[in-house]
Short mmCIF file of C-alpha atoms and ligand atoms in Angstrom, two decimals:
data_model
loop_
_atom_site.label_atom_id
_atom_site.label_comp_id
_atom_site.label_asym_id
_atom_site.label_seq_id
_atom_site.Cartn_x
_atom_site.Cartn_y
_atom_site.Cartn_z
CA UNK A 1 47.45 44.80 -127.64
CA UNK A 2 48.05 47.77 -129.88
CA UNK A 3 50.69 50.43 -129.36
CA UNK A 4 51.24 53.29 -131.80
CA UNK A 5 54.13 55.71 -131.37
CA UNK A 6 53.97 59.13 -133.04
CA UNK A 7 57.44 60.54 -133.41
CA UNK A 8 59.71 62.82 -135.42
CA UNK A 9 63.47 62.62 -135.95
CA UNK A 10 65.66 64.94 -133.84
CA UNK A 11 62.85 65.88 -131.48
CA UNK A 12 61.72 65.19 -127.92
CA UNK A 13 60.42 61.90 -129.32
CA UNK A 14 64.05 60.69 -129.27
CA UNK A 15 63.51 60.08 -125.55
CA UNK A 16 60.73 57.63 -126.35
CA UNK A 17 62.73 56.15 -129.27
CA UNK A 18 65.28 55.05 -126.71
CA UNK A 19 62.77 53.88 -124.12
CA UNK A 20 60.79 51.78 -126.62
CA UNK A 21 63.97 50.33 -128.13
CA UNK A 22 65.17 49.24 -124.67
CA UNK A 23 61.79 47.64 -123.93
CA UNK A 24 61.65 45.89 -127.30
CA UNK A 25 57.86 46.09 -127.21
CA UNK A 26 55.99 45.52 -130.51
CA UNK A 27 54.54 48.76 -131.82
CA UNK A 28 53.68 50.74 -134.92
CA UNK A 29 55.73 53.86 -135.61
CA UNK A 30 54.23 56.94 -137.28
CA UNK A 31 57.01 59.36 -138.25
CA UNK A 32 56.02 62.99 -138.74
CA UNK A 33 57.69 65.69 -140.75
CA UNK A 34 57.16 68.59 -138.34
CA UNK A 35 58.19 71.15 -140.98
CA UNK A 36 55.28 70.01 -143.11
CA UNK A 37 52.86 70.51 -140.20
CA UNK A 38 52.06 66.80 -139.75
CA UNK A 39 51.53 67.32 -136.02
CA UNK A 40 48.87 69.99 -136.64
CA UNK A 41 46.50 67.74 -138.55
CA UNK A 42 43.03 67.42 -136.99
CA UNK A 43 43.23 63.63 -136.62
CA UNK A 44 46.45 63.99 -134.58
CA UNK A 45 45.16 66.97 -132.57
CA UNK A 46 42.27 64.74 -131.52
CA UNK A 47 44.87 62.49 -129.83
CA UNK A 48 47.12 65.24 -128.53
CA UNK A 49 45.60 68.73 -128.57
CA UNK A 50 49.11 70.15 -128.04
CA UNK A 51 50.13 68.89 -131.47
CA UNK A 52 53.40 67.51 -130.14
CA UNK A 53 55.51 64.39 -130.30
CA UNK A 54 56.12 62.04 -128.61
CA UNK A 55 52.60 60.69 -128.26
CA UNK A 56 51.68 57.04 -127.82
CA UNK A 57 48.30 55.40 -128.14
CA UNK A 58 48.00 52.20 -126.11
CA UNK A 59 44.85 50.16 -126.65
CA UNK A 60 42.97 53.27 -127.74
CA UNK A 61 44.18 55.62 -124.98
CA UNK A 62 46.42 58.54 -126.02
CA UNK A 63 49.30 59.46 -123.71
CA UNK A 64 51.43 62.56 -124.27
CA UNK A 65 54.39 64.19 -122.46
CA UNK A 66 57.65 62.25 -122.73
CA UNK A 67 57.97 61.98 -118.93
CA UNK A 68 54.50 60.42 -118.56
CA UNK A 69 55.21 58.10 -121.49
CA UNK A 70 58.46 56.80 -119.98
CA UNK A 71 56.83 56.18 -116.61
CA UNK A 72 53.77 54.54 -118.17
CA UNK A 73 55.74 52.29 -120.53
CA UNK A 74 58.12 51.47 -117.70
CA UNK A 75 55.43 50.29 -115.33
CA UNK A 76 53.48 48.51 -118.09
CA UNK A 77 56.29 46.72 -119.93
CA UNK A 78 59.51 47.33 -118.00
CA UNK A 79 59.16 45.71 -114.59
CA UNK A 80 59.56 42.08 -115.69
CA UNK A 81 62.48 43.09 -117.91
CA UNK A 82 64.26 44.67 -114.95
CA UNK A 83 64.17 48.09 -116.62
CA UNK A 84 61.71 49.74 -114.21
CA UNK A 85 61.21 49.22 -110.46
CA UNK A 86 58.09 47.50 -109.13
CA UNK A 87 55.58 49.71 -107.28
CA UNK A 88 57.11 51.11 -104.10
CA UNK A 89 59.77 53.59 -102.99
CA UNK A 90 62.31 52.53 -105.66
CA UNK A 91 59.75 53.38 -108.30
CA UNK A 92 59.39 56.78 -106.66
CA UNK A 93 63.16 57.19 -107.03
CA UNK A 94 62.83 56.42 -110.77
CA UNK A 95 59.90 58.78 -111.26
CA UNK A 96 61.75 61.58 -109.50
CA UNK A 97 64.60 61.51 -112.06
CA UNK A 98 62.26 61.32 -115.04
CA UNK A 99 60.21 64.30 -113.82
CA UNK A 100 63.40 66.19 -112.89
CA UNK A 101 64.79 65.70 -116.41
CA UNK A 102 61.83 67.38 -118.02
CA UNK A 103 60.86 69.99 -115.47
CA UNK A 104 64.21 71.11 -114.05
CA UNK A 105 67.10 69.95 -116.26
CA UNK A 106 65.25 70.11 -119.61
CA UNK A 107 63.71 73.46 -118.74
CA UNK A 108 67.17 74.92 -118.07
CA UNK A 109 68.58 73.44 -121.30
CA UNK A 110 65.64 74.84 -123.30
CA UNK A 111 66.04 78.27 -121.71
CA UNK A 112 69.78 78.28 -122.46
CA UNK A 113 69.26 77.22 -126.06
CA UNK A 114 66.47 79.67 -126.78
CA UNK A 115 68.75 82.49 -125.63
CA UNK A 116 71.91 81.40 -127.44
CA UNK A 117 71.11 79.51 -130.62
CA UNK A 118 71.04 80.87 -134.15
CA UNK A 119 67.62 79.43 -134.85
CA UNK A 120 66.15 82.00 -132.46
CA UNK A 121 65.97 85.53 -133.90
CA UNK A 122 68.71 87.63 -132.30
CA UNK A 123 66.24 90.21 -130.97
CA UNK A 124 64.53 87.47 -128.94
CA UNK A 125 67.75 86.36 -127.22
CA UNK A 126 68.92 87.80 -123.92
CA UNK A 127 72.54 87.38 -122.82
CA UNK A 128 71.79 87.71 -119.10
CA UNK A 129 69.01 85.14 -119.24
CA UNK A 130 71.37 82.86 -121.20
CA UNK A 131 74.06 83.21 -118.53
CA UNK A 132 71.64 82.35 -115.74
CA UNK A 133 70.30 79.40 -117.75
CA UNK A 134 73.83 78.10 -118.35
CA UNK A 135 74.45 78.26 -114.60
CA UNK A 136 71.29 76.22 -114.04
CA UNK A 137 72.34 73.62 -116.65
CA UNK A 138 75.76 73.33 -114.99
CA UNK A 139 74.18 73.00 -111.55
CA UNK A 140 72.00 70.16 -112.85
CA UNK A 141 75.06 68.41 -114.30
CA UNK A 142 76.72 68.76 -110.90
CA UNK A 143 73.69 67.12 -109.29
CA UNK A 144 73.88 64.19 -111.72
CA UNK A 145 77.62 63.88 -111.24
CA UNK A 146 77.24 63.65 -107.47
CA UNK A 147 74.41 61.16 -107.81
CA UNK A 148 76.63 58.90 -109.91
CA UNK A 149 79.32 58.78 -107.24
CA UNK A 150 79.95 55.11 -106.45
CA UNK A 151 77.25 53.77 -108.76
CA UNK A 152 77.33 53.00 -112.48
CA UNK A 153 73.69 53.97 -113.15
CA UNK A 154 71.23 56.43 -111.67
CA UNK A 155 69.23 53.80 -109.77
CA UNK A 156 72.30 51.83 -108.68
CA UNK A 157 74.04 48.80 -110.12
CA UNK A 158 71.76 48.17 -113.08
CA UNK A 159 70.81 50.16 -116.17
CA UNK A 160 67.16 51.25 -116.22
CA UNK A 161 64.81 53.37 -118.33
CA UNK A 162 65.79 56.28 -116.07
CA UNK A 163 69.26 56.22 -117.66
CA UNK A 164 67.75 56.14 -121.17
CA UNK A 165 65.42 59.03 -120.34
CA UNK A 166 67.91 61.30 -118.56
CA UNK A 167 70.63 60.34 -121.06
CA UNK A 168 68.49 61.67 -123.91
CA UNK A 169 68.72 65.14 -122.39
CA UNK A 170 72.52 64.87 -122.37
CA UNK A 171 72.34 63.88 -126.07
CA UNK A 172 70.27 67.00 -126.67
CA UNK A 173 73.00 69.10 -125.03
CA UNK A 174 75.62 67.23 -127.08
CA UNK A 175 73.86 67.98 -130.38
CA UNK A 176 74.07 71.66 -129.53
CA UNK A 177 77.82 71.41 -129.01
CA UNK A 178 77.82 71.37 -125.21
CA UNK A 179 80.57 69.06 -123.90
CA UNK A 180 79.90 67.33 -120.56
CA UNK A 181 83.53 66.09 -120.23
CA UNK A 182 84.08 68.38 -117.20
CA UNK A 183 81.57 66.24 -115.31
CA UNK A 184 83.70 63.10 -115.33
CA UNK A 185 81.17 60.70 -113.81
CA UNK A 186 78.43 62.00 -116.10
CA UNK A 187 80.67 61.58 -119.16
CA UNK A 188 81.56 57.98 -118.16
CA UNK A 189 77.91 57.15 -117.45
CA UNK A 190 76.87 58.54 -120.87
CA UNK A 191 79.44 56.25 -122.51
CA UNK A 192 78.07 53.24 -120.62
CA UNK A 193 74.46 54.13 -121.49
CA UNK A 194 75.24 54.74 -125.15
CA UNK A 195 77.16 51.52 -125.54
CA UNK A 196 73.97 49.47 -125.60
CA UNK A 197 72.43 47.63 -128.56
CA UNK A 198 69.17 49.60 -128.25
CA UNK A 199 71.03 52.91 -128.38
CA UNK A 200 73.04 51.83 -131.42
CA UNK A 201 69.85 50.65 -133.17
CA UNK A 202 68.08 53.98 -132.55
CA UNK A 203 71.11 56.00 -133.68
CA UNK A 204 71.44 53.96 -136.88
CA UNK A 205 67.71 54.32 -137.66
CA UNK A 206 67.88 58.10 -137.12
CA UNK A 207 71.11 58.72 -139.02
CA UNK A 208 70.68 61.11 -141.95
CA UNK A 209 71.10 59.40 -145.33
CA UNK A 210 74.72 59.33 -146.46
CA UNK A 211 75.67 62.20 -148.81
CA UNK A 212 76.54 61.11 -152.33
N1 LIG B 1 56.88 68.64 -123.04
C1 LIG B 1 56.75 67.86 -124.24
C2 LIG B 1 57.50 68.56 -125.36
C3 LIG B 1 57.21 67.94 -126.70
C4 LIG B 1 57.66 68.86 -127.83
O1 LIG B 1 57.95 70.04 -127.62
N2 LIG B 1 57.71 68.31 -129.04
C5 LIG B 1 58.03 69.11 -130.21
C6 LIG B 1 59.24 68.54 -130.93
S1 LIG B 1 60.71 68.69 -129.95
C7 LIG B 1 56.89 69.02 -131.21
O2 LIG B 1 56.26 68.00 -131.34
N3 LIG B 1 56.60 70.10 -131.94
C8 LIG B 1 55.57 70.05 -132.92
C9 LIG B 1 55.52 71.22 -133.80
O3 LIG B 1 56.32 72.11 -133.56
O4 LIG B 1 54.72 71.20 -134.70
C10 LIG B 1 57.29 66.44 -123.98
O5 LIG B 1 58.18 66.28 -123.14
O6 LIG B 1 56.78 65.49 -124.61
#
């Protein structure tokens, strides 16, 4: 079995960092420096023509899109470990949250950031679009908060890769200074999800070197 994981620090690949760490599956990591254009090299574009991380190559087959990667790794390595449901309706429940994170929640976060953050030139930002995007982000947080009523994790009593995947999007919001404390159940769930050995290991590995 060979599994190679193409990643970059502080990128969408953080989702897969968490998923792979939870699974504990042997793999080779290739860490890109996106500023140096590592993801635009021809040999990588042959694997992922989008030139984006995360990308995994499992036994010679390249898989891109973080949502597809979580679902694929979940069904391939996660079922026996209790981190992903077996085929059937409960798996559909898991897939729904993973797809929702990227397509609905993540889309709203991206839209909000690209209309508010300093790294986007001011002439490309639009205050009205930002306001609508913020409303969409807040609506998504409300949906998560309601879902977590009476259950510690998104699929029920046990932690699963769904929590790692969706939780990564909350981390993304957190890095940009957005505080989810108003959504009490979400904030408590984030604490539970982040208090796991795999999360601590990923955070330690990604920490910037200490300033001297
Ligand atoms: N929809 C993709 C998004 C991946 C993505 O946008 N990755 C960015 C980093 S956050 C990237 O690799 N950019 C490469 C570049 O800008 O050269 C996913 O979910 O995997």
